[in-house]
CSV table of C-alpha atoms and ligand atoms in Angstrom, one decimal:
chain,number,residue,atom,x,y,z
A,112,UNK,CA,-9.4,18.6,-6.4
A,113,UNK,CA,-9.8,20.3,-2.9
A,114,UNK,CA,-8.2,18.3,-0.2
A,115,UNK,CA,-11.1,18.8,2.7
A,116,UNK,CA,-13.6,17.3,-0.2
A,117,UNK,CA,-10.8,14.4,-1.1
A,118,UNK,CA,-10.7,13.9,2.9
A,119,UNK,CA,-14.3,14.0,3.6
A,120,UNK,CA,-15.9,12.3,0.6
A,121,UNK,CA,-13.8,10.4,-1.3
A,122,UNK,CA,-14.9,6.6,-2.1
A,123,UNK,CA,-12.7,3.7,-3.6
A,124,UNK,CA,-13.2,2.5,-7.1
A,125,UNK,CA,-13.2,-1.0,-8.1
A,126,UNK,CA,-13.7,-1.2,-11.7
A,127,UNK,CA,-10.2,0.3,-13.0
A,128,UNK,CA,-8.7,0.4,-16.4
A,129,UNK,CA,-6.0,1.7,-18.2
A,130,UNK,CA,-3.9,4.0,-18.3
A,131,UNK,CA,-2.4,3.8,-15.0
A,132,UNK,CA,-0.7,6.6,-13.5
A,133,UNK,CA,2.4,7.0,-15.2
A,134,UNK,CA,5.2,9.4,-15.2
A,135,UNK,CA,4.7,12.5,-12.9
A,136,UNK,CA,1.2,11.2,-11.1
A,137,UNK,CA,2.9,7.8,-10.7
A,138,UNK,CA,5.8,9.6,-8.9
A,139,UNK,CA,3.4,11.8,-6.5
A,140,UNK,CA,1.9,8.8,-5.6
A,141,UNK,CA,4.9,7.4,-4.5
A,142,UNK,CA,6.0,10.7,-3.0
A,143,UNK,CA,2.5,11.0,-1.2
A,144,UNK,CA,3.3,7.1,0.3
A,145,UNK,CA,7.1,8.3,1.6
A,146,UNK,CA,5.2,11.5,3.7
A,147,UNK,CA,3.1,9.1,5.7
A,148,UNK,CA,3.6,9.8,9.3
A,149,UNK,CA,7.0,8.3,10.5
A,150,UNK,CA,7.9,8.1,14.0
A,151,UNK,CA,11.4,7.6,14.5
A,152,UNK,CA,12.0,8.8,10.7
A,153,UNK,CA,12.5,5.1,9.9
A,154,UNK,CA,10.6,4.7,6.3
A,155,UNK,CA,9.3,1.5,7.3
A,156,UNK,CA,7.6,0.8,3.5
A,157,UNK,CA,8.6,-1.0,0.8
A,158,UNK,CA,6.4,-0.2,-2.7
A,159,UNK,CA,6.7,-3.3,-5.5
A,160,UNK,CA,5.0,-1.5,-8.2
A,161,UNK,CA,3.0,-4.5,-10.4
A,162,UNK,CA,2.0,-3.3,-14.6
A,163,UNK,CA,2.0,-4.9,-17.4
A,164,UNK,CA,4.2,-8.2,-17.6
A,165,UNK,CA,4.3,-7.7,-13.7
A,166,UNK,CA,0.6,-8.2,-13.8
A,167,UNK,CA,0.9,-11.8,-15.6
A,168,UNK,CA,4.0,-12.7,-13.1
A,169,UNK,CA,1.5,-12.3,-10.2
A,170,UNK,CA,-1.1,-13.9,-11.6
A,171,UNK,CA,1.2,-17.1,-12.4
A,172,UNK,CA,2.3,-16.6,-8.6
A,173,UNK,CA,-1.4,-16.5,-7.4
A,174,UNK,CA,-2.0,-19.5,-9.5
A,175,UNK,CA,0.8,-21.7,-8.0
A,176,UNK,CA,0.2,-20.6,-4.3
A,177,UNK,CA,-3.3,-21.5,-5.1
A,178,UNK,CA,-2.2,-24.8,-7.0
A,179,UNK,CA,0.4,-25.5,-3.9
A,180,UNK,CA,-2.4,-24.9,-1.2
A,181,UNK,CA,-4.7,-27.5,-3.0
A,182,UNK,CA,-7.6,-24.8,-3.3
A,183,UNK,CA,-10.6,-26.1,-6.3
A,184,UNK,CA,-10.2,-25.0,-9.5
A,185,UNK,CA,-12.5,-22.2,-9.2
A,186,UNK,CA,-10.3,-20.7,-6.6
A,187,UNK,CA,-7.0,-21.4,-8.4
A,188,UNK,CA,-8.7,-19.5,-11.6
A,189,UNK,CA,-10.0,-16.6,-8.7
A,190,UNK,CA,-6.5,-16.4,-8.0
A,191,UNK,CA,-5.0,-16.1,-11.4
A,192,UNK,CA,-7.6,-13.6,-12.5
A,193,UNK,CA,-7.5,-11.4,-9.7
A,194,UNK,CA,-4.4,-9.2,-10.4
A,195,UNK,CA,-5.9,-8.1,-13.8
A,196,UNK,CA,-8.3,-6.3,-11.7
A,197,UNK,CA,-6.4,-2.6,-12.6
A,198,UNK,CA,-3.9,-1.8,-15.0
A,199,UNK,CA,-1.7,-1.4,-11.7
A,200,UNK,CA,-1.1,-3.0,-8.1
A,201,UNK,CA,0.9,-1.4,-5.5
A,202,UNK,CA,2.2,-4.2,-3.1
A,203,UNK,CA,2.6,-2.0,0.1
A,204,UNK,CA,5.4,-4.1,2.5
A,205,UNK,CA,5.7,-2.7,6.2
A,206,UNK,CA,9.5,-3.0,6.5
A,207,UNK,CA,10.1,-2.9,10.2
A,208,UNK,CA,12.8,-2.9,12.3
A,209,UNK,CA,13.8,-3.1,16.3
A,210,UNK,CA,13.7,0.1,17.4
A,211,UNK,CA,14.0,1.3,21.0
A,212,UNK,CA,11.3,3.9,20.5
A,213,UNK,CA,9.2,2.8,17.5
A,214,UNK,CA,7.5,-0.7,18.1
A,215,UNK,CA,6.0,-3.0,15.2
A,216,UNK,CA,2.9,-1.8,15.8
A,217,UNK,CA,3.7,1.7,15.1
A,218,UNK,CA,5.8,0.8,11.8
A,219,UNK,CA,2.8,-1.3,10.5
A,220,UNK,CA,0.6,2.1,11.3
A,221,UNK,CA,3.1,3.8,9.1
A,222,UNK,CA,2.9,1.7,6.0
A,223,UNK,CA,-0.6,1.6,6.6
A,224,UNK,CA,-1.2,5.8,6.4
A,225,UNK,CA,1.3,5.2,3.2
A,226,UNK,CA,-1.4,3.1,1.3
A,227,UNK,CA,-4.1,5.9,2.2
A,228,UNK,CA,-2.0,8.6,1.2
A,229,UNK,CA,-0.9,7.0,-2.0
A,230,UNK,CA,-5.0,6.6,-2.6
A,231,UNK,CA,-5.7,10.3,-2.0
A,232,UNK,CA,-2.4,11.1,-4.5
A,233,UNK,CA,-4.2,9.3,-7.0
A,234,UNK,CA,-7.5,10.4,-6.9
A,235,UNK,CA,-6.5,13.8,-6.6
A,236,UNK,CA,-4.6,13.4,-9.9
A,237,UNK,CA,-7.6,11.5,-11.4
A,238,UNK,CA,-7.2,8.0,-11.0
A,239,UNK,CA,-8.2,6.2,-8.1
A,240,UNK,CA,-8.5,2.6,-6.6
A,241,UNK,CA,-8.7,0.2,-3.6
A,242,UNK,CA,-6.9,-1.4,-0.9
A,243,UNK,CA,-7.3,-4.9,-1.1
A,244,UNK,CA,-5.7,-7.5,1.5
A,245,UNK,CA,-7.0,-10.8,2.1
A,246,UNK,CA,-5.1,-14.3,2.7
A,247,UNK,CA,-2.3,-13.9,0.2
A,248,UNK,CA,-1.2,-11.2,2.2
A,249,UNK,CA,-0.1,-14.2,4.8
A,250,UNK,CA,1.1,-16.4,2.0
A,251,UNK,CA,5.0,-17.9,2.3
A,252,UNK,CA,5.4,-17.8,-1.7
A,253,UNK,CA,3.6,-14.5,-2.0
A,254,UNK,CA,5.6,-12.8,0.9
A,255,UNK,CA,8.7,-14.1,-0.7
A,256,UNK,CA,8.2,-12.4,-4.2
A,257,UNK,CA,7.7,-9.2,-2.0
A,258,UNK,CA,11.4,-9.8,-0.3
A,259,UNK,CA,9.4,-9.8,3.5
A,260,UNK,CA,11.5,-11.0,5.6
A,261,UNK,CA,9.8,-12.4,9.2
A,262,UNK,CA,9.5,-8.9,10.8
A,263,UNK,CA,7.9,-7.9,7.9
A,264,UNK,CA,4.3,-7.3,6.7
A,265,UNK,CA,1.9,-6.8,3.6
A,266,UNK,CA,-0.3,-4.6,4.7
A,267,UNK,CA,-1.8,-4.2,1.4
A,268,UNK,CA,-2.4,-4.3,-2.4
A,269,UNK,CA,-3.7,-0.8,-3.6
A,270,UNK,CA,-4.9,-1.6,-7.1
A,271,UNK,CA,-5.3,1.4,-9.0
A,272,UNK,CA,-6.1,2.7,-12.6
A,273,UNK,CA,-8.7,5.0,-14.1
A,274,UNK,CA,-12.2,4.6,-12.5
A,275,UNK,CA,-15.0,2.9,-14.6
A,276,UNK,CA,-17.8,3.7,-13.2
A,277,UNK,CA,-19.0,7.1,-11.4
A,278,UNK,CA,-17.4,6.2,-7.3
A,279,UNK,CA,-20.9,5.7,-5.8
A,280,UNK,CA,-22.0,8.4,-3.1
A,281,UNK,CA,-22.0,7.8,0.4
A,282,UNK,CA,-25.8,7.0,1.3
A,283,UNK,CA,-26.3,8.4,4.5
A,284,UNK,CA,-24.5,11.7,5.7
A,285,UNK,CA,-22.2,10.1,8.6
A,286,UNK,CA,-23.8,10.7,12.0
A,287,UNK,CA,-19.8,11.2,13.9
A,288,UNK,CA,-21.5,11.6,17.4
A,289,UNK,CA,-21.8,8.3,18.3
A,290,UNK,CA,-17.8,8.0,17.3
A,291,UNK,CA,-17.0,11.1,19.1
A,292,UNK,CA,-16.5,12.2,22.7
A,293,UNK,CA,-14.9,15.0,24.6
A,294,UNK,CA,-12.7,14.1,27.0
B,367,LIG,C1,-6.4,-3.0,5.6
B,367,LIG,C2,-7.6,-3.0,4.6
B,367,LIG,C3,-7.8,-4.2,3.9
B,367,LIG,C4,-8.8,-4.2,3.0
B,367,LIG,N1,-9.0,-5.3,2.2
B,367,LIG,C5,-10.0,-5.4,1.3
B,367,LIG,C6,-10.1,-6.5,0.4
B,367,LIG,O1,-9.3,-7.5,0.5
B,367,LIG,N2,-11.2,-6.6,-0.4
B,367,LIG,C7,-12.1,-5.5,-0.5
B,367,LIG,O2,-13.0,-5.6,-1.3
B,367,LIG,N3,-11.9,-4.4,0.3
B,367,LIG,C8,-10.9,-4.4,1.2
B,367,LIG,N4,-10.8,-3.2,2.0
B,367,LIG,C9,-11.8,-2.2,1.9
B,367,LIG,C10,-11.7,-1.3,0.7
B,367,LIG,O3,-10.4,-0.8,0.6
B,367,LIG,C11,-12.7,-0.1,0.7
B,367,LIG,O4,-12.4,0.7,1.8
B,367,LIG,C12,-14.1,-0.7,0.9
B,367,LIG,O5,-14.5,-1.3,-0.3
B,367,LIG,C13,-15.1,0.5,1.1
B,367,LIG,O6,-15.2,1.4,0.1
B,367,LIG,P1,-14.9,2.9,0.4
B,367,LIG,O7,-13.4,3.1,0.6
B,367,LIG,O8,-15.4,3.6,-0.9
B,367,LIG,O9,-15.7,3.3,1.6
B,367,LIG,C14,-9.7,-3.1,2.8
B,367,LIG,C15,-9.5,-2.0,3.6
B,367,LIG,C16,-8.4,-1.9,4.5
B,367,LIG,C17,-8.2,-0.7,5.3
């Protein structure tokens, strides 16, 4: 696929199935994440790749945060169903350090251009998916699994798989001038 039409019109996919990048895609993907933009050359990701029995360890996990947080029981079953989503989960951690140079903010960027780019790597290669966050992102039990330690951050859960439906078109052709000004 050409890059500029990746770039310019690509769309996430929710409804994923198996197979999930595997083998050679699987490690572009993760190649594509470790050539985000790195200021400082610090690396500050962290990929927990979730398939197959990983899948039902989350969704046990999910279910007792939900359980431990006293949610109803539609939102404990919510929780327990939602890693079975895609065939695949990519827990993206921002793993930051003190830096003279590089502040937290800039680290968190980092990880965050390293979920994109592992997107693009799978689309290009046929697959595709979405970047999911939400409140378990924040969660003590869930941050734990994902070895964060305080200075740490999960910036995201890129679900991924093979597309199930056609990615729905962008409606309207952007208008960029009302984002864009010359300075
Ligand atoms: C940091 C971040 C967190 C997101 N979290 C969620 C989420 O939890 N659930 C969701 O449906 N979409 C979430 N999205 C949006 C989707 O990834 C996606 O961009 C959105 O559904 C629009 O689809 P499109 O990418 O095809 O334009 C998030 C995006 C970002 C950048």
């Amino acid at each position: 696929m050409d890059a500029l039409d990746l770039l310019v019109n690509r769309r996430s996919a929710s409804r994923l199935a198996a197979p999930a990048p595997q083998g050679e895609a699987l490690d572009n993907i993760i190649r594509a994440g470790m050539r985000a933009p790195d200021h400082g050359t610090l690396q500050p990701w962290r990929f927990h790749i979730i398939e197959k029995q990983g899948l039902e360890r989350f969704s046990a996990l999910l279910e007792q945060a939900a359980r431990d947080g006293e949610m109803d029981d539609k939102a404990i079953e919510k929780a327990k169903q939602s890693p079975f989503r895609a065939p695949m989960i990519i827990t993206v951690v921002a793993h930051c350090v003190e830096h003279h140079k590089v502040p937290r903010r800039e680290q968190l960027l980092s990880a965050g251009c390293a979920v994109m780019a592992m997107q693009m790597a799978a689309a290009a290669q046929g697959f595709n998916g979405i970047w999911r966050s939400g409140a378990w992102t924040e969660n003590d039990a869930v941050r734990a699994a994902f070895n964060c330690r305080e200075q740490d951050a999960i910036v995201g859960f890129l679900y991924l798989g093979t597309p199930q439906l056609k990615s729905a078109t962008t409606v309207l052709p952007p208008d960029t001038a009302p984002f864009v000004s010359y300075f």
